Short mmCIF file of C-alpha atoms and ligand atoms in Angstrom, two decimals:
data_model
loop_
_atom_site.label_atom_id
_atom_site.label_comp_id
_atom_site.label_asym_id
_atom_site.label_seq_id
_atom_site.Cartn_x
_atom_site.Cartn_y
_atom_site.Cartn_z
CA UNK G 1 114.54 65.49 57.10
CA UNK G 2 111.81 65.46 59.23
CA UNK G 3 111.71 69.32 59.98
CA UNK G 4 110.89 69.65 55.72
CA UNK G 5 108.37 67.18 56.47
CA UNK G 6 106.61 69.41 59.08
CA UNK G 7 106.76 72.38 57.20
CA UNK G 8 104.81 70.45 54.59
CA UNK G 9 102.29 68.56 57.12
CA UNK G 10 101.89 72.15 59.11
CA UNK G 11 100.65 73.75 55.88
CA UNK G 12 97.44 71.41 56.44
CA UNK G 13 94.72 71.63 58.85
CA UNK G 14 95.82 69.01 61.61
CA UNK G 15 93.63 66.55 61.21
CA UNK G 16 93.60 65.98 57.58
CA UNK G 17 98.10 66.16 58.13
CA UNK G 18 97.52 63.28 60.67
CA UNK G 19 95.34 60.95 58.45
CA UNK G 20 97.68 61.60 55.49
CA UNK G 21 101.06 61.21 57.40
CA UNK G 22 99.59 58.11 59.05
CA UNK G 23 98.67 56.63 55.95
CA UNK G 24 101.72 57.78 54.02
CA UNK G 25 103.94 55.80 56.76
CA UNK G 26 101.48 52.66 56.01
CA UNK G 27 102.49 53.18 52.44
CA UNK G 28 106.10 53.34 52.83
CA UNK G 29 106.14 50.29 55.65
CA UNK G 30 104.40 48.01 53.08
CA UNK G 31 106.69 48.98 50.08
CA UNK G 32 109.37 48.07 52.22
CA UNK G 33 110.81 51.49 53.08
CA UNK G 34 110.43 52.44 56.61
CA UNK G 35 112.77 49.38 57.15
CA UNK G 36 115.50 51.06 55.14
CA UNK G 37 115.52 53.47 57.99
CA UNK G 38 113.57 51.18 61.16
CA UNK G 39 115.54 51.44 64.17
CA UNK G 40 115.86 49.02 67.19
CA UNK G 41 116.31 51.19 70.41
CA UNK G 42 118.34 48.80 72.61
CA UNK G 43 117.92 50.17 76.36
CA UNK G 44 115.94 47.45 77.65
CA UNK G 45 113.44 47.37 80.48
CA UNK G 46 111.15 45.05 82.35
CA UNK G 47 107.82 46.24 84.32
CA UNK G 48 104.84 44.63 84.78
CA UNK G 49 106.41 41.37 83.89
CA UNK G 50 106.58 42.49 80.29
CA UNK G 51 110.08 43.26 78.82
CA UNK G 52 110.38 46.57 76.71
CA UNK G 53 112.93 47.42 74.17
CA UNK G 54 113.45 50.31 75.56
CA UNK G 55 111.39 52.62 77.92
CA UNK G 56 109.98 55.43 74.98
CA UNK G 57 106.33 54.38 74.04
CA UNK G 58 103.62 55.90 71.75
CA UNK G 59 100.35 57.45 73.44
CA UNK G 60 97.31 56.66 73.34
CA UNK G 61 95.30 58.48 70.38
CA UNK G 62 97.22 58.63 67.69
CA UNK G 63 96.63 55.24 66.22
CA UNK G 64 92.67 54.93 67.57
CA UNK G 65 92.01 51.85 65.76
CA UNK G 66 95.21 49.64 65.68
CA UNK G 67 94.96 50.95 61.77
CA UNK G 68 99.28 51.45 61.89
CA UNK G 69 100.59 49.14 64.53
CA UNK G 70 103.30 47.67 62.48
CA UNK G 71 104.31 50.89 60.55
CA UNK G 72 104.29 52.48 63.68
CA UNK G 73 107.08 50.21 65.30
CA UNK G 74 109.47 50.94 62.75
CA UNK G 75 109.75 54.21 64.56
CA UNK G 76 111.72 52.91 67.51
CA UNK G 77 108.96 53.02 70.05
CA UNK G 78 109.69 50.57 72.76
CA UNK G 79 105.98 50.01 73.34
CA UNK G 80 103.08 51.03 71.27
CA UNK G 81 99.44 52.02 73.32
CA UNK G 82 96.78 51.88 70.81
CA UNK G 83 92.67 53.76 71.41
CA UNK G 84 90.81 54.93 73.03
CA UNK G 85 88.36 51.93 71.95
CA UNK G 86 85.17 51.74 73.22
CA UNK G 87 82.72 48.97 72.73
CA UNK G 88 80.91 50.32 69.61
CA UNK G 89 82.16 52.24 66.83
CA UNK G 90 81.45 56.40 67.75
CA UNK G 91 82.45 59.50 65.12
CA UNK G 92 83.24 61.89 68.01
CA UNK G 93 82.76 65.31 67.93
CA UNK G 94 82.39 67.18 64.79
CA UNK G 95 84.97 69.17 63.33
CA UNK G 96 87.08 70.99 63.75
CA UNK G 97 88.22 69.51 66.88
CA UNK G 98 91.85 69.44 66.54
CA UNK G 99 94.21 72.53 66.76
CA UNK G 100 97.88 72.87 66.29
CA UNK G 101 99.58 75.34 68.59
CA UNK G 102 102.51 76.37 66.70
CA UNK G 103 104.33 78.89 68.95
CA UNK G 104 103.15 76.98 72.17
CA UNK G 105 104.40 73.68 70.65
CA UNK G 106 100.86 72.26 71.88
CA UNK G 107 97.62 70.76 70.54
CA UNK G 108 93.82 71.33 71.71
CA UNK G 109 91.79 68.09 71.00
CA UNK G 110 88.45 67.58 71.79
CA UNK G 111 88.12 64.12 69.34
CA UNK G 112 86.01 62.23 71.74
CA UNK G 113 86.79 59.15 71.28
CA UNK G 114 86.23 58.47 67.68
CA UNK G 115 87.29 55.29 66.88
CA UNK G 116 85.85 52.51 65.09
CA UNK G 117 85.16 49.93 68.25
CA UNK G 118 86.43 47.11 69.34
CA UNK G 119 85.62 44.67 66.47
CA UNK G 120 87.07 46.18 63.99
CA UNK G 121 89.89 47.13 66.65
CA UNK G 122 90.06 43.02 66.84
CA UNK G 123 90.69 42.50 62.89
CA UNK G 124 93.32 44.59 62.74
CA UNK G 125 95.16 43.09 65.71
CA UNK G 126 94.64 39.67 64.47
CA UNK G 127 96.60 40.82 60.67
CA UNK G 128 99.13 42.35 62.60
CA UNK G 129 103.04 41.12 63.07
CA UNK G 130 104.12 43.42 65.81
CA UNK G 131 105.65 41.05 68.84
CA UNK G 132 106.42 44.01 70.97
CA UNK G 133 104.36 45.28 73.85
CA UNK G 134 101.20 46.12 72.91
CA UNK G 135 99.11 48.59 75.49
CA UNK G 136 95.34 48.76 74.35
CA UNK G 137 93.58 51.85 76.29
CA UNK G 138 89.50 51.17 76.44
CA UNK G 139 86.91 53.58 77.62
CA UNK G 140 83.22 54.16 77.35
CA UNK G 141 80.55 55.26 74.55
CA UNK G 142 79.60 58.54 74.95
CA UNK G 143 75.82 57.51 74.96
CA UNK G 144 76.19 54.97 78.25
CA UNK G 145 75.11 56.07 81.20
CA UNK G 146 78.22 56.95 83.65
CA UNK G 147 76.26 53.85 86.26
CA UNK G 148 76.80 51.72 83.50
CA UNK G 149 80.22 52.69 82.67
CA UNK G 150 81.85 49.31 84.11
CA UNK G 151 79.88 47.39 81.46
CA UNK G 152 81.74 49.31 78.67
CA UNK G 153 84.98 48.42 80.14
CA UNK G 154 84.10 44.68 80.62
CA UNK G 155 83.07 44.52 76.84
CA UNK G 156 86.34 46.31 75.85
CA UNK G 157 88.65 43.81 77.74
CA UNK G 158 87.00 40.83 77.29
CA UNK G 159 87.27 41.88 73.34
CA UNK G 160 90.82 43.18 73.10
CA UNK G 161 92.67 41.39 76.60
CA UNK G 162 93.72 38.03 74.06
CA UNK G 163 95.59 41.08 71.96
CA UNK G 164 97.39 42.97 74.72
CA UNK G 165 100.33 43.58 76.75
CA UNK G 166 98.27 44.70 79.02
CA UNK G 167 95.14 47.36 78.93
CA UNK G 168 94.37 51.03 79.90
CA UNK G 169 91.40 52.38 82.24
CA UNK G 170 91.02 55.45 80.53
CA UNK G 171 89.38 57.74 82.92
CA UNK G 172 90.66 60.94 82.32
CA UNK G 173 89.55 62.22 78.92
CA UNK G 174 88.59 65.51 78.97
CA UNK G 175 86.10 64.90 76.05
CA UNK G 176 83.79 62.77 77.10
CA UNK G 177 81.49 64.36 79.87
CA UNK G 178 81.59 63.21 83.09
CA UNK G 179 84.06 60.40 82.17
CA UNK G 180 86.57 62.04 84.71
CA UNK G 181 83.99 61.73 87.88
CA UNK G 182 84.82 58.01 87.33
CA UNK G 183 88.05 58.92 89.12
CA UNK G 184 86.22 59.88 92.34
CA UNK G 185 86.88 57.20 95.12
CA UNK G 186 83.62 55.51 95.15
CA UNK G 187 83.16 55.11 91.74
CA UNK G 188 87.11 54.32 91.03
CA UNK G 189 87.18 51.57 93.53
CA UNK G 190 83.69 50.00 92.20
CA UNK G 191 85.23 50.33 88.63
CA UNK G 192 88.79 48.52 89.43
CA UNK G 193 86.63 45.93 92.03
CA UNK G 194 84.86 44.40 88.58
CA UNK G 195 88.24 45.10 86.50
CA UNK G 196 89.78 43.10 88.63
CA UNK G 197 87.38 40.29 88.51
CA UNK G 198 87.69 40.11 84.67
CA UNK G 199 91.42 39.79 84.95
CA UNK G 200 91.67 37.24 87.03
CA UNK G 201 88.76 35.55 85.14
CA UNK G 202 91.15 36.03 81.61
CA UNK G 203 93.80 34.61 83.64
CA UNK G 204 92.35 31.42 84.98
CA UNK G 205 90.60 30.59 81.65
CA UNK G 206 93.57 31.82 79.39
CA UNK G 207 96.61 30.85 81.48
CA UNK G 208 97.54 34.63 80.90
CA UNK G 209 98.05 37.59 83.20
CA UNK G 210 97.41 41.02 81.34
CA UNK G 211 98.30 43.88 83.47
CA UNK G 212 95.81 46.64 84.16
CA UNK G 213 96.76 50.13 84.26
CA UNK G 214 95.13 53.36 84.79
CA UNK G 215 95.68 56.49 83.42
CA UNK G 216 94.79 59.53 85.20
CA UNK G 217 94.39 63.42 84.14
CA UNK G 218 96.58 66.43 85.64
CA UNK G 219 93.69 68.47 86.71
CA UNK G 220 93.32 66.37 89.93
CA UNK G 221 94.13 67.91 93.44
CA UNK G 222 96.50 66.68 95.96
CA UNK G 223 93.92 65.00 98.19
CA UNK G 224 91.96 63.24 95.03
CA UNK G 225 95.70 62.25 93.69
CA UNK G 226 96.99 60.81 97.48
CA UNK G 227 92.76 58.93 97.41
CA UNK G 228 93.51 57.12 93.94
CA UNK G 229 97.06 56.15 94.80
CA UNK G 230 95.29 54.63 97.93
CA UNK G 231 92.45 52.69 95.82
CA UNK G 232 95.49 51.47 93.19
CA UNK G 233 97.43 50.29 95.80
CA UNK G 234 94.01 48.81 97.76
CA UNK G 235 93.24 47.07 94.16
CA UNK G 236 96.61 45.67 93.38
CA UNK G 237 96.85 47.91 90.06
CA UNK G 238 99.87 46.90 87.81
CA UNK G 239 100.71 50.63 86.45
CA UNK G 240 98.97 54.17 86.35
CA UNK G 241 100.00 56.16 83.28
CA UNK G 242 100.00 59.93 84.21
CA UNK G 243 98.69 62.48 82.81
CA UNK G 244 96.08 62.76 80.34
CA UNK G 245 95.47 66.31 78.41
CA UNK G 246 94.50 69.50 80.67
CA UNK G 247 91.63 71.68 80.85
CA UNK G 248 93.53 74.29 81.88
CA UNK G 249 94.94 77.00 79.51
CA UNK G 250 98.09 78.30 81.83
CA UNK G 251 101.08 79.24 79.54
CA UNK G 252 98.75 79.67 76.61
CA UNK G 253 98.51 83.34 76.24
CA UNK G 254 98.34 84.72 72.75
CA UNK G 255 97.35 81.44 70.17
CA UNK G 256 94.05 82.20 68.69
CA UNK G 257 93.06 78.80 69.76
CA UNK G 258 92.94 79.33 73.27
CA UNK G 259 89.26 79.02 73.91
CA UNK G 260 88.68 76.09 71.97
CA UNK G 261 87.22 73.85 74.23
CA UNK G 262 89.22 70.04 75.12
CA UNK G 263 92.34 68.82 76.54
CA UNK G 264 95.51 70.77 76.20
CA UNK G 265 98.97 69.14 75.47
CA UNK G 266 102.56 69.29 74.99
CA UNK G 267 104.76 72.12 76.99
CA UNK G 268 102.30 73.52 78.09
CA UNK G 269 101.32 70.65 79.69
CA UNK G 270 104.82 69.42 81.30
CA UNK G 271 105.29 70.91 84.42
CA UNK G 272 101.73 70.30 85.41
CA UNK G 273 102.40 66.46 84.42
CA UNK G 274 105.06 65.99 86.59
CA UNK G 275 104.01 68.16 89.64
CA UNK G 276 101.11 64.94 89.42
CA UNK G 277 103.80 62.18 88.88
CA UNK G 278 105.82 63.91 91.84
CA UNK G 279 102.86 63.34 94.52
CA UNK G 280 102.14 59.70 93.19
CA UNK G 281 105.16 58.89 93.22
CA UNK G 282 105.41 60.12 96.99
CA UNK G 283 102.67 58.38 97.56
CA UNK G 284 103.05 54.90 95.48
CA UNK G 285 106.94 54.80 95.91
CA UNK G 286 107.80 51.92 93.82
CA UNK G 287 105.28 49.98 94.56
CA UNK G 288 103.35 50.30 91.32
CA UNK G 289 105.57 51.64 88.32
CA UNK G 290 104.24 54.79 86.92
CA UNK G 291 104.10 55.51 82.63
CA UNK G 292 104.77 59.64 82.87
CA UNK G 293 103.45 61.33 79.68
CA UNK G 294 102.60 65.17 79.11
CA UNK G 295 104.91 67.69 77.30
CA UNK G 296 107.76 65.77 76.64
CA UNK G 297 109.33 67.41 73.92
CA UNK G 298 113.61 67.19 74.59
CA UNK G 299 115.74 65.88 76.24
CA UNK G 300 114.97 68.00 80.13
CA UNK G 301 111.50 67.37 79.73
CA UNK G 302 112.16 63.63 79.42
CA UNK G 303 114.81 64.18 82.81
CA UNK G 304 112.30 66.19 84.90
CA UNK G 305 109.85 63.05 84.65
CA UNK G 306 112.36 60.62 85.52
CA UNK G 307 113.15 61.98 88.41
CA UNK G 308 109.33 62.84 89.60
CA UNK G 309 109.71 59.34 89.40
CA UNK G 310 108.22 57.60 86.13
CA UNK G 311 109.57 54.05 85.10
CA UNK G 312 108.50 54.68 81.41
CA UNK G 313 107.53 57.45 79.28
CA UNK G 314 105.17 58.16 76.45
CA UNK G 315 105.02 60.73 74.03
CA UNK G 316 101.89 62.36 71.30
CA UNK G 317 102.69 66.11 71.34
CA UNK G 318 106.46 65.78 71.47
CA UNK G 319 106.37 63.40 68.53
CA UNK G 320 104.10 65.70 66.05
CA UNK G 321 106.47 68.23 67.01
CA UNK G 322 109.53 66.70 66.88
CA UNK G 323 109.59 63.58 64.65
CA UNK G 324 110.43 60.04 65.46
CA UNK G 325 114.51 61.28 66.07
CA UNK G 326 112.93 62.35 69.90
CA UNK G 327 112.70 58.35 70.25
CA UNK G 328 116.33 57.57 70.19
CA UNK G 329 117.23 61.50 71.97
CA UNK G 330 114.76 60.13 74.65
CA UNK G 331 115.77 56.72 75.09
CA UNK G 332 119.27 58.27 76.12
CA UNK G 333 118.41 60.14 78.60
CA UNK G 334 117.16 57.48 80.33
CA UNK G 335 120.39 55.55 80.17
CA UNK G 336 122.48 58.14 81.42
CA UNK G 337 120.24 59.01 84.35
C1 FMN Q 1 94.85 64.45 69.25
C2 FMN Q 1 94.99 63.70 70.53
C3 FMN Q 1 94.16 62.62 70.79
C4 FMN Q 1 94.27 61.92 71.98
N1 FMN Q 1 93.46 60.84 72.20
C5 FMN Q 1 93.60 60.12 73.34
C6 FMN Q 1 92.81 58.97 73.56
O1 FMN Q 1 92.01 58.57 72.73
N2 FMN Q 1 92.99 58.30 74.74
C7 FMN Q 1 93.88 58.70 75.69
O2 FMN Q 1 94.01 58.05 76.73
N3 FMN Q 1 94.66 59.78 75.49
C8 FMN Q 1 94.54 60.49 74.35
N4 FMN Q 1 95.32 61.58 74.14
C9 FMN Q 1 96.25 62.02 75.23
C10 FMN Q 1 97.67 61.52 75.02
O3 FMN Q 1 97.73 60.12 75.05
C11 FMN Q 1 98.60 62.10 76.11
O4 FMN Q 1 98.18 61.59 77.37
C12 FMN Q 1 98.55 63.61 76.17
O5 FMN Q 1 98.46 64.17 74.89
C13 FMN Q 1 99.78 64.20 76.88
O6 FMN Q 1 100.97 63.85 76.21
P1 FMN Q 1 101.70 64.80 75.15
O7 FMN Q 1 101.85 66.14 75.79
O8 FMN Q 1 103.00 64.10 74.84
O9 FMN Q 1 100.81 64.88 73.96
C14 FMN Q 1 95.23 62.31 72.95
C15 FMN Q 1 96.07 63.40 72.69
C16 FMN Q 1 95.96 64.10 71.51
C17 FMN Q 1 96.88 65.27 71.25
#
């Protein structure tokens, strides 16, 4: 079913195919009919004090603005991560800025954060009837300073915290310039330092302890990934969610689309994802549970990241590519490893 689906939704430049599928499943959840064929996922989970349904979640980016929450977990998705929202409502970058990689199964995306900010990010989440764990990943307008990135942050989670499982640092997009020096050890432990303040502020006043996590890009070296395992650990970080899209183009060699500026994702993208969840992993050991995402698109994709040592996984590419069956495949694989 769903490979007739694709044929259809590849015919159309990407981002127009995401808008209308995304709205078409909206459609079909309120008339009733994505529950004709919803599934529950049993292969339950608990990390960071939160129970999941089972360990297969939803990226970040494909649902920006909490617009298809509750269509969305008709899917099977054991969690749901919603943004990147930043404070204020910002278009991104104009288009094109989305690119379909047919042969590579990848996509280029250099969005930038469009999204419709946190307000209107709050609305939604107050209409909606998903129960089930809820990430919300926050970042920074492209027009604040990177000095007064923190302040961005604060806004963001003292906004969207009452709505979340728990909320995502995003660090690591490749589209907003210079958001990935906020990675570097100074400014990463300066950033976390007043994250940490605000959570335990939410906590005392709301009785309520949302867990931060961070998610980090695959571009990093071994020295700057062994430093921010160090500053998680130093900062008592509940999860790090690894990776974010690449900058680099190995394994792309003949797609037309290979100098399109942005972050690169899907196979490509896999080995280099779990080479990164490897050394943090080596580095964090259990100690803080890791979310591995990047190029999981079957069954051995979903295996290599388990054992580099992820707790849950997430899937974007893999899901345009594949269809919401990869869920359930996914969920599987898990249970027999
Ligand atoms: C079109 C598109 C938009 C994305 N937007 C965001 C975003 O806003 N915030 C974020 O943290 N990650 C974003 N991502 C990255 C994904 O969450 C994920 O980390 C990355 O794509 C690797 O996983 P995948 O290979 O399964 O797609 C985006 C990815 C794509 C393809």
């Amino acid at each position: 079913m769903y490979s007739l689906i694709k044929k259809i939704l590849f015919l159309l430049d990407p981002e127009t195919s995401h808008t209308i599928s995304l709205k078409a499943l909206k459609w079909c959840h309120r008339l009733g009919l994505t529950k004709l064929f919803s599934t529950k996922i049993k292969a339950p989970c608990e990390f960071m004090g939160l129970h999941f349904e089972n360990p297969i979640g939803l990226a970040a980016g494909l649902d920006k603005n909490a617009d298809y929450v509750d269509a969305l977990s008709d899917l099977g998705f054991g969690f749901i991560e919603i943004g990147t929202v930043t404070p204020r409502t910002q278009m991104g970058n104009p288009k094109p800025r989305l690119f379909r990689l047919v042969n590579e199964e990848a996509i280029i995306n250099r969005m930038g954060f469009n999204n419709k900010g946190a307000d209107y990010v709050v609305k939604n989440l107050k209409k909606s009837r998903y129960r089930g764990v809820l990430g919300i990943n926050i970042g920074k307008n492209k027009e604040t300073p990177l000095d007064q990135a923190a302040d961005d942050y604060v806004i963001c989670f003292r906004k969207l915290a009452p709505f979340a499982s728990y909320i995502t640092i995003n660090i690591s997009s490749p589209n907003t310039p210079d958001l990935r020096n906020l990675q570097a050890s100074a400014q990463l432990d300066a950033l976390l330092t007043t994250m940490k303040a605000e959570q335990q502020y939410f906590n005392v006043e709301y009785q309520r302890y949302v867990p931060l996590v961070v998610k980090i890009a695959p571009d990093l070296t071994d020295d700057e990934v062994k430093e921010i395992a160090a500053i998680l650990i130093a900062k008592k970080i509940d999860g790090v969610i690894a990776t974010n899209t690449t900058i680099s183009r190995d394994g792309i060699n003949e797609s037309r689309y290979k100098n399109e500026a942005g972050g690169l994702s899907g196979k490509p993208l896999q080995k280099r994802s779990a080479d990164i969840i490897k050394k943090l992993h080596q580095h964090l050991q259990d100690r803080i549970p890791i979310i591995g995402v990047g190029g999981i698109m079957d069954e051995a994709s979903a295996n290599e990241k388990w054992k580099a040592g992820a707790k849950l996984l997430q899937i974007y590419t893999g899901f345009i590519f594949k269809g919401p069956g990869l869920i359930k495949r996914l969920s599987r694989t898990k249970m027999s490893s």
